[in-house]
PDB file of C-alpha atoms in Angstrom:
ATOM      1  CA  MET A   1     -32.884  31.359  42.822  1.00 51.00           C
ATOM      2  CA  ILE A   2     -32.674  29.103  39.779  1.00 54.00           C
ATOM      3  CA  LEU A   3     -35.443  31.082  37.995  1.00 52.00           C
ATOM      4  CA  LEU A   4     -33.808  34.416  38.520  1.00 51.00           C
ATOM      5  CA  LEU A   5     -29.991  32.669  37.585  1.00 48.00           C
ATOM      6  CA  GLY A   6     -32.214  31.488  34.146  1.00 54.00           C
ATOM      7  CA  LEU A   7     -33.611  35.056  33.607  1.00 51.00           C
ATOM      8  CA  LEU A   8     -30.169  36.687  33.792  1.00 53.00           C
ATOM      9  CA  MET A   9     -28.069  34.084  31.378  1.00 55.00           C
ATOM     10  CA  SER A  10     -31.061  34.927  28.938  1.00 55.00           C
ATOM     11  CA  LEU A  11     -30.658  38.285  29.299  1.00 55.00           C
ATOM     12  CA  ASN A  12     -27.117  38.114  28.967  1.00 53.00           C
ATOM     13  CA  GLY A  13     -27.537  36.316  25.851  1.00 51.00           C
ATOM     14  CA  LEU A  14     -29.468  38.929  24.199  1.00 52.00           C
ATOM     15  CA  ALA A  15     -27.144  41.288  25.072  1.00 55.00           C
ATOM     16  CA  ALA A  16     -24.546  39.506  22.973  1.00 64.00           C
ATOM     17  CA  ASP A  17     -26.284  38.809  19.813  1.00 62.00           C
ATOM     18  CA  PRO A  18     -23.681  38.926  17.108  1.00 57.00           C
ATOM     19  CA  GLY A  19     -26.257  39.547  14.906  1.00 59.00           C
ATOM     20  CA  ARG A  20     -26.759  43.167  16.505  1.00 66.00           C
ATOM     21  CA  ASP A  21     -23.093  44.132  15.863  1.00 73.00           C
ATOM     22  CA  GLU A  22     -22.810  47.526  14.108  1.00 78.00           C
ATOM     23  CA  ILE A  23     -20.499  46.663  10.900  1.00 77.00           C
ATOM     24  CA  ALA A  24     -20.899  50.584   9.510  1.00 82.00           C
ATOM     25  CA  LYS A  25     -23.191  53.184   8.937  1.00 88.00           C
ATOM     26  CA  VAL A  26     -25.167  53.708   5.719  1.00 90.00           C
ATOM     27  CA  ARG A  27     -26.197  57.707   4.829  1.00 92.00           C
ATOM     28  CA  VAL A  28     -29.047  58.285   2.589  1.00 92.00           C
ATOM     29  CA  LEU A  29     -29.604  61.570   0.933  1.00 93.00           C
ATOM     30  CA  VAL A  30     -32.392  62.521  -1.240  1.00 92.00           C
ATOM     31  CA  TYR A  31     -31.979  65.300  -3.977  1.00 94.00           C
ATOM     32  CA  HIS A  32     -34.494  67.018  -6.278  1.00 94.00           C
ATOM     33  CA  GLY A  33     -33.014  67.826  -9.740  1.00 94.00           C
ATOM     34  CA  THR A  34     -34.878  69.862 -12.079  1.00 93.00           C
ATOM     35  CA  ASP A  35     -34.451  72.142 -15.083  1.00 92.00           C
ATOM     36  CA  GLY A  36     -36.956  74.549 -14.016  1.00 90.00           C
ATOM     37  CA  ASP A  37     -37.421  76.742 -11.124  1.00 90.00           C
ATOM     38  CA  PRO A  38     -35.877  74.919  -7.953  1.00 87.00           C
ATOM     39  CA  GLU A  39     -37.857  76.598  -5.371  1.00 88.00           C
ATOM     40  CA  VAL A  40     -40.984  74.064  -6.338  1.00 85.00           C
ATOM     41  CA  ALA A  41     -38.702  71.546  -4.196  1.00 87.00           C
ATOM     42  CA  GLY A  42     -40.086  73.854  -0.914  1.00 86.00           C
ATOM     43  CA  GLU A  43     -38.757  75.507   1.553  1.00 85.00           C
ATOM     44  CA  LYS A  44     -36.974  73.021   3.648  1.00 86.00           C
ATOM     45  CA  ALA A  45     -35.112  72.023   0.310  1.00 90.00           C
ATOM     46  CA  GLU A  46     -31.522  73.300   0.459  1.00 92.00           C
ATOM     47  CA  PRO A  47     -29.138  74.041  -2.060  1.00 93.00           C
ATOM     48  CA  VAL A  48     -26.541  71.564  -2.390  1.00 94.00           C
ATOM     49  CA  SER A  49     -22.608  72.559  -2.936  1.00 94.00           C
ATOM     50  CA  GLU A  50     -20.853  73.291  -5.671  1.00 94.00           C
ATOM     51  CA  GLU A  51     -19.204  70.213  -5.659  1.00 94.00           C
ATOM     52  CA  THR A  52     -22.043  68.041  -5.304  1.00 93.00           C
ATOM     53  CA  ALA A  53     -23.872  69.784  -8.106  1.00 94.00           C
ATOM     54  CA  LYS A  54     -20.764  68.886 -10.276  1.00 94.00           C
ATOM     55  CA  TRP A  55     -20.564  65.446  -9.016  1.00 93.00           C
ATOM     56  CA  LEU A  56     -24.336  64.946 -10.002  1.00 93.00           C
ATOM     57  CA  ALA A  57     -24.602  66.665 -13.013  1.00 92.00           C
ATOM     58  CA  ALA A  58     -21.197  64.434 -14.267  1.00 92.00           C
ATOM     59  CA  LYS A  59     -23.386  61.592 -14.710  1.00 88.00           C
ATOM     60  CA  GLU A  60     -25.506  62.220 -18.036  1.00 89.00           C
ATOM     61  CA  SER A  61     -28.686  60.472 -16.744  1.00 88.00           C
ATOM     62  CA  LEU A  62     -28.487  63.143 -13.322  1.00 90.00           C
ATOM     63  CA  LYS A  63     -28.178  66.398 -15.462  1.00 93.00           C
ATOM     64  CA  PHE A  64     -30.071  68.982 -14.578  1.00 94.00           C
ATOM     65  CA  GLU A  65     -29.523  72.732 -14.055  1.00 94.00           C
ATOM     66  CA  HIS A  66     -30.417  73.037 -10.375  1.00 94.00           C
ATOM     67  CA  TYR A  67     -30.353  70.295  -7.390  1.00 95.00           C
ATOM     68  CA  ARG A  68     -31.471  70.866  -3.711  1.00 95.00           C
ATOM     69  CA  LEU A  69     -31.093  68.527  -0.835  1.00 95.00           C
ATOM     70  CA  LEU A  70     -34.530  66.981   0.022  1.00 93.00           C
ATOM     71  CA  GLY A  71     -33.474  65.269   2.979  1.00 91.00           C
ATOM     72  CA  SER A  72     -30.700  62.806   4.302  1.00 92.00           C
ATOM     73  CA  ASP A  73     -30.781  59.813   7.080  1.00 91.00           C
ATOM     74  CA  SER A  74     -27.476  58.034   8.689  1.00 91.00           C
ATOM     75  CA  LYS A  75     -28.435  54.364  10.117  1.00 89.00           C
ATOM     76  CA  PRO A  76     -26.253  51.813  11.414  1.00 87.00           C
ATOM     77  CA  LEU A  77     -25.762  48.605   9.405  1.00 85.00           C
ATOM     78  CA  PHE A  78     -26.231  45.591  11.769  1.00 83.00           C
ATOM     79  CA  ARG A  79     -24.557  42.428  10.725  1.00 75.00           C
ATOM     80  CA  SER A  80     -27.846  40.129  10.297  1.00 70.00           C
ATOM     81  CA  TYR A  81     -30.912  42.473  10.938  1.00 78.00           C
ATOM     82  CA  GLU A  82     -33.007  44.726   8.373  1.00 84.00           C
ATOM     83  CA  ASN A  83     -32.412  48.400   8.535  1.00 87.00           C
ATOM     84  CA  TRP A  84     -34.363  51.278   7.417  1.00 89.00           C
ATOM     85  CA  ALA A  85     -33.702  55.171   6.579  1.00 88.00           C
ATOM     86  CA  GLN A  86     -35.960  57.474   6.456  1.00 87.00           C
ATOM     87  CA  PRO A  87     -34.174  60.662   4.931  1.00 87.00           C
ATOM     88  CA  ILE A  88     -37.079  63.123   4.639  1.00 85.00           C
ATOM     89  CA  GLY A  89     -37.751  63.679   8.378  1.00 79.00           C
ATOM     90  CA  GLY A  90     -41.430  63.115   9.598  1.00 74.00           C
ATOM     91  CA  SER A  91     -42.333  61.552   6.445  1.00 77.00           C
ATOM     92  CA  ASP A  92     -42.638  58.132   4.953  1.00 76.00           C
ATOM     93  CA  GLU A  93     -42.984  59.247   1.581  1.00 80.00           C
ATOM     94  CA  ILE A  94     -39.384  57.457   0.941  1.00 85.00           C
ATOM     95  CA  LEU A  95     -38.051  55.059   2.691  1.00 89.00           C
ATOM     96  CA  CYS A  96     -34.872  52.885   2.322  1.00 89.00           C
ATOM     97  CA  ARG A  97     -34.610  49.388   3.401  1.00 89.00           C
ATOM     98  CA  PHE A  98     -31.012  47.796   3.648  1.00 88.00           C
ATOM     99  CA  GLU A  99     -30.058  43.778   5.049  1.00 86.00           C
ATOM    100  CA  VAL A 100     -26.309  42.957   4.540  1.00 86.00           C
ATOM    101  CA  GLN A 101     -25.638  39.868   2.141  1.00 82.00           C
ATOM    102  CA  SER A 102     -21.867  39.800   2.882  1.00 81.00           C
ATOM    103  CA  ARG A 103     -19.183  41.624   4.129  1.00 75.00           C
ATOM    104  CA  LEU A 104     -16.346  41.907   1.255  1.00 72.00           C
ATOM    105  CA  SER A 105     -13.907  43.767   3.124  1.00 76.00           C
ATOM    106  CA  LYS A 106     -13.225  46.323   5.744  1.00 74.00           C
ATOM    107  CA  ASP A 107     -14.792  48.814   3.453  1.00 80.00           C
ATOM    108  CA  SER A 108     -17.183  47.324   1.214  1.00 82.00           C
ATOM    109  CA  VAL A 109     -20.283  45.353   2.008  1.00 86.00           C
ATOM    110  CA  ARG A 110     -23.383  43.596  -0.435  1.00 89.00           C
ATOM    111  CA  ILE A 111     -26.559  44.541   0.578  1.00 88.00           C
ATOM    112  CA  ASP A 112     -30.052  43.890  -0.396  1.00 90.00           C
ATOM    113  CA  LEU A 113     -31.481  47.500  -1.031  1.00 90.00           C
ATOM    114  CA  GLU A 114     -34.722  48.447  -1.336  1.00 90.00           C
ATOM    115  CA  LEU A 115     -36.489  52.154  -2.034  1.00 89.00           C
ATOM    116  CA  TRP A 116     -39.907  52.507  -0.952  1.00 90.00           C
ATOM    117  CA  LEU A 117     -42.043  55.606  -2.581  1.00 85.00           C
ATOM    118  CA  SER A 118     -45.949  56.268  -0.870  1.00 84.00           C
ATOM    119  CA  ARG A 119     -45.431  52.439   0.904  1.00 85.00           C
ATOM    120  CA  LYS A 120     -44.743  50.942  -2.567  1.00 88.00           C
ATOM    121  CA  LYS A 121     -41.579  49.292  -3.301  1.00 91.00           C
ATOM    122  CA  ILE A 122     -40.318  50.623  -6.302  1.00 87.00           C
ATOM    123  CA  LEU A 123     -36.778  49.242  -6.788  1.00 87.00           C
ATOM    124  CA  LYS A 124     -35.056  45.846  -5.514  1.00 90.00           C
ATOM    125  CA  SER A 125     -31.559  45.569  -6.000  1.00 89.00           C
ATOM    126  CA  GLY A 126     -28.234  43.837  -4.635  1.00 90.00           C
ATOM    127  CA  VAL A 127     -25.429  46.585  -4.518  1.00 89.00           C
ATOM    128  CA  VAL A 128     -21.874  46.736  -3.273  1.00 91.00           C
ATOM    129  CA  LEU A 129     -21.328  49.702  -1.366  1.00 90.00           C
ATOM    130  CA  LYS A 130     -17.834  50.944  -0.738  1.00 90.00           C
ATOM    131  CA  ILE A 131     -16.835  53.704   1.473  1.00 87.00           C
ATOM    132  CA  GLY A 132     -16.506  56.858  -0.440  1.00 85.00           C
ATOM    133  CA  LYS A 133     -18.375  55.339  -3.469  1.00 90.00           C
ATOM    134  CA  PRO A 134     -22.069  56.070  -3.119  1.00 91.00           C
ATOM    135  CA  VAL A 135     -24.478  54.187  -5.220  1.00 90.00           C
ATOM    136  CA  VAL A 136     -26.665  56.638  -7.112  1.00 91.00           C
ATOM    137  CA  VAL A 137     -30.587  55.849  -8.381  1.00 88.00           C
ATOM    138  CA  LEU A 138     -32.589  58.318 -10.762  1.00 87.00           C
ATOM    139  CA  GLY A 139     -35.755  58.381  -8.709  1.00 84.00           C
ATOM    140  CA  PRO A 140     -39.399  59.263  -9.808  1.00 83.00           C
ATOM    141  CA  GLU A 141     -40.521  62.589 -11.351  1.00 85.00           C
ATOM    142  CA  TRP A 142     -41.407  64.886  -8.761  1.00 83.00           C
ATOM    143  CA  ARG A 143     -42.497  68.710  -8.926  1.00 85.00           C
ATOM    144  CA  GLY A 144     -41.088  69.291 -12.187  1.00 86.00           C
ATOM    145  CA  GLY A 145     -37.808  67.337 -11.865  1.00 90.00           C
ATOM    146  CA  ARG A 146     -36.816  63.884 -10.494  1.00 91.00           C
ATOM    147  CA  MET A 147     -36.012  62.578  -7.151  1.00 91.00           C
ATOM    148  CA  ILE A 148     -31.930  61.357  -6.823  1.00 92.00           C
ATOM    149  CA  VAL A 149     -31.215  58.772  -4.118  1.00 92.00           C
ATOM    150  CA  SER A 150     -27.991  58.596  -3.000  1.00 93.00           C
ATOM    151  CA  VAL A 151     -26.956  55.583  -0.993  1.00 92.00           C
ATOM    152  CA  GLU A 152     -23.155  55.317   0.670  1.00 91.00           C
ATOM    153  CA  LEU A 153     -21.182  53.259   3.504  1.00 89.00           C
ATOM    154  CA  ALA A 154     -19.678  55.157   5.953  1.00 84.00           C
ATOM    155  CA  PRO A 155     -17.202  53.410   8.420  1.00 68.00           C
ATOM    156  CA  ALA A 156     -18.409  51.895  11.560  1.00 61.00           C
ATOM    157  CA  PRO A 157     -17.600  53.727  14.605  1.00 61.00           C
ATOM    158  CA  SER A 158     -14.751  52.910  16.467  1.00 61.00           C
ATOM    159  CA  LYS A 159     -14.921  50.644  19.895  1.00 57.00           C
ATOM    160  CA  GLY A 160     -13.984  53.501  22.113  1.00 49.00           C
ATOM    161  CA  GLN A 161     -16.798  55.979  20.590  1.00 48.00           C
TER     162      GLN A 161
END
């Protein structure tokens, strides 16, 4: 009986782990920008909206004639745990690792951000993510263009959802 009570208490402690509190969601999008034939991005790549194309092209280093969305992934951002996103479904070619450094406000958080390409870390940086203000990284050359990685913060779901 005492053993069962101890087991139940320890399981209850695991369920109440504050480090697993979801404080927000992080969305990672991977685009392909090219001045050549956009079809080289592959059949699964989708054209982006005119608004997204204008937003990307407004940044000089991201200015291309054509953009395609290669993939996206949304993951919860836990208070004290490492988080991984796999934006191109079914492929570990591009991975994004993020971990909270500090919560700055209700709408912003400082994270450690790592981008991995072909299982090699290509970028590590501390960044501040704000709701509605994505961090955009010009990625490696790929298929006659460049990969563009966007990481953005979305609000945490309300407790009733």
